[in-house]
Amino acid sequence: MTAELTRGQNLPLPRARLEIRVSAGTPIVAGATLGDENGTVQGVEWVAHPGRPTLPGLEVSRQAAADHRLAVDLEAVPDAVHRVSVLLALPAGGTGPARFGAVAAPFVAVTGLDGDEVAGYTITGLEAESAVVALELYRRQGAWKVRAVGQGYAGGLAELLTDQNLPQAHELAGNIQDAVAGGLARSVPAPPAPPARTADGNRSRQTAAPAHGEDHGAAAPQGVTGPVPPASPYGPPGVPDPQTPGVPGQHGTQQPYSGGPGDSGTAGRSAAGDSGTAGRSAAPAGGPIDYSHPRRQNAAPPPPPPAVPPAAPGQPARPVAGDATGWSMEERLYNQVWGMFEDLARTTAAYRSAVDFADSRMEKELDRVLSDPRGRIGGQGDAAREAARARHAQLVSQAQEVLDRDVAQLAAEAEVVEPALPAAYARWDNPVWHAYRVPMEMPMALRLGDLHLPESPRISIPLLVRLPLERGLWIDSGRATSLDGSFADAHEIRRLGLETAVAHAARLLAVHPAGEFTVHVIDPAGSGTQALAPLVRTGVLAAPPAAGAAGTADVLARLTQRVDLVQMALRGGAPDALPPGLDTSQQLLIVNDFPHGFDDRAVNQLRYLADEGPAVGVHLMMVADREDSAGYGPLLDPLWRSLLRLTPVADDHLADPWVGHAWTYEPSLVPPGSQVLQQVLTQVAAARRPWDR
């Protein structure tokens, strides 16, 4: 459970390897100092900042940004260090705000490597201060704790560092601000040409207001009058970023519930961030190639594999799998996939915004021509209309060129990343499944399908959700209309819905260690016998699928009792006092053909499992048509809202958390005729047998 700290409050830290995540309403500088028993910073070598981002056990961001992730390993800090102070400061000398009182209150969260939030602190009460000590991690009697500090300094970084007894405080503060202002600490160097291009090591994580009207905040290109359209996240400066509201759930859509890098534990707290505009850097003469992704570096990237061939002169650097921050290759790939997800969302938002702007501008120009009686007839009016259409075509063409360039870059990255994904992230047709072995530990995420946009159908973004599941899954087997407008057969949709559930359940079983994941099935009418055959034949189920009202009631009663027992043990502070023989593994209940076979008591138990089960390791996967349960009225509305809705056929019902695009979701299914599912489940069953004795 997350602890919301107030100023001065402390909390023991449950682990040594942590992340400190910062969300602010404007680009800020994040750093940290190491202090001894008295809190004294011994020298500049004890300060981590954008110009020197790594110290033993500590890594900070390399540039000012609205969101930061600081990596901390308390077991790796020197023995002389007894205090780690997290510092935040506003960049000096820029066009941004000069005091924290003019921006939204920063939020700082301490999380585990799995994204679970340990403690959060909203830094309130700041006015004229331009630097603040947000948190401190301190060692007390051999154990580490976190304290909410919130001490601000109107004199900026210099005053803050002076207060920590650093002799070179003013000199170091100036160096930090110069590094941020001049780009010396950027992880991606600026390309030599064109001169106007700048480099920014942080990917944009902005959520801005819509840009309408006559002024978009940038000068118009030569030969184009009026405002200019927004550019893509990869585009050159001089054209603003997409100004699209980040409102989830529009078009009847639903956000994927698992946050990606930078939003886990802080969803909804991020405000407008800075926007990078770097392209791939060219190789300096005689120097090494920079393989880093242009906008996805908050910390030092992993070294590129030496086997990657260099790019041709004047061409972008070749993409590399795992080109993101993280403690392991698995985490780097996870962060890279979510980075690609965000990049595609933002570049598409830029394109759509540019086209909307061009349409609006042409309409205004045509209205202006028609409002003048002299322009309605004669050659003058025709010339004005042709000029308006030509300017519209020019703007749309420019936007399309930028989109095509960005999509090509992301497609090249996807071609490298997809084959490198581990089994938990890979499609069923990936060769990694042919070398499958039962894992020794649970992965950090799981692939549930693919997402793509109509502007870039050749790029499929894996839909990765964090493990353990935070919400149940609802496979909607209702009457569906395919994307081409045709209606799918109701019986076929129900069959596909259960096959999709079986594929998801098999993947969950495959990515968990032996004996740590158990699957139960309720099939009251026995209508899913054929689709459930892979799970039944291989023996991976805890018991045969429950049939009839009696079987349904028995399974629900056992799982409800398990939730009650675990909750009582946790609330009583005695998690080891569970009854002997209680299965403590993660539990998944697949429910087919709901509400057939469910009485009122069973429906209430199902709602209870959906609400309370995920916190204690009991998860739901419903295969149901909501219309079949319409007789219950609004009673079941909370149940459907608590589940992540997926479909057995392609459907555009999911929205990204940045700009709210409606993404087309396609489930991750086993290719027809493939035996990979049978082979994987056979290995899972063989590994489970010693645990079932």
GROMACS .gro file of N, CA, C and O in nm, residues 62 153 252 425 561 613 651 680:
model
   32
   62ARG      N    1   1.993   1.310  -1.736
   62ARG     CA    2   2.098   1.389  -1.798
   62ARG      C    3   2.051   1.526  -1.847
   62ARG      O    4   2.130   1.600  -1.903
  153TYR      N    5   1.474   2.669  -0.139
  153TYR     CA    6   1.579   2.771  -0.132
  153TYR      C    7   1.554   2.875  -0.242
  153TYR      O    8   1.555   2.843  -0.361
  252GLY      N    9  -1.515   0.649  -2.712
  252GLY     CA   10  -1.557   0.527  -2.647
  252GLY      C   11  -1.444   0.434  -2.618
  252GLY      O   12  -1.461   0.314  -2.614
  425TYR      N   13   0.703  -1.134  -2.389
  425TYR     CA   14   0.671  -1.018  -2.472
  425TYR      C   15   0.648  -1.055  -2.619
  425TYR      O   16   0.607  -0.970  -2.697
  561GLN      N   17  -1.317  -1.799  -0.024
  561GLN     CA   18  -1.257  -1.832   0.106
  561GLN      C   19  -1.107  -1.803   0.106
  561GLN      O   20  -1.053  -1.752   0.205
  613GLY      N   21  -0.990  -0.957  -0.524
  613GLY     CA   22  -0.899  -1.065  -0.559
  613GLY      C   23  -0.761  -1.023  -0.605
  613GLY      O   24  -0.661  -1.081  -0.560
  651ASP      N   25  -1.041  -0.444  -3.308
  651ASP     CA   26  -1.139  -0.343  -3.266
  651ASP      C   27  -1.063  -0.223  -3.211
  651ASP      O   28  -0.962  -0.239  -3.141
  680VAL      N   29   0.432  -2.594  -2.548
  680VAL     CA   30   0.459  -2.512  -2.429
  680VAL      C   31   0.381  -2.564  -2.310
  680VAL      O   32   0.436  -2.579  -2.199
   0.00000   0.00000   0.00000
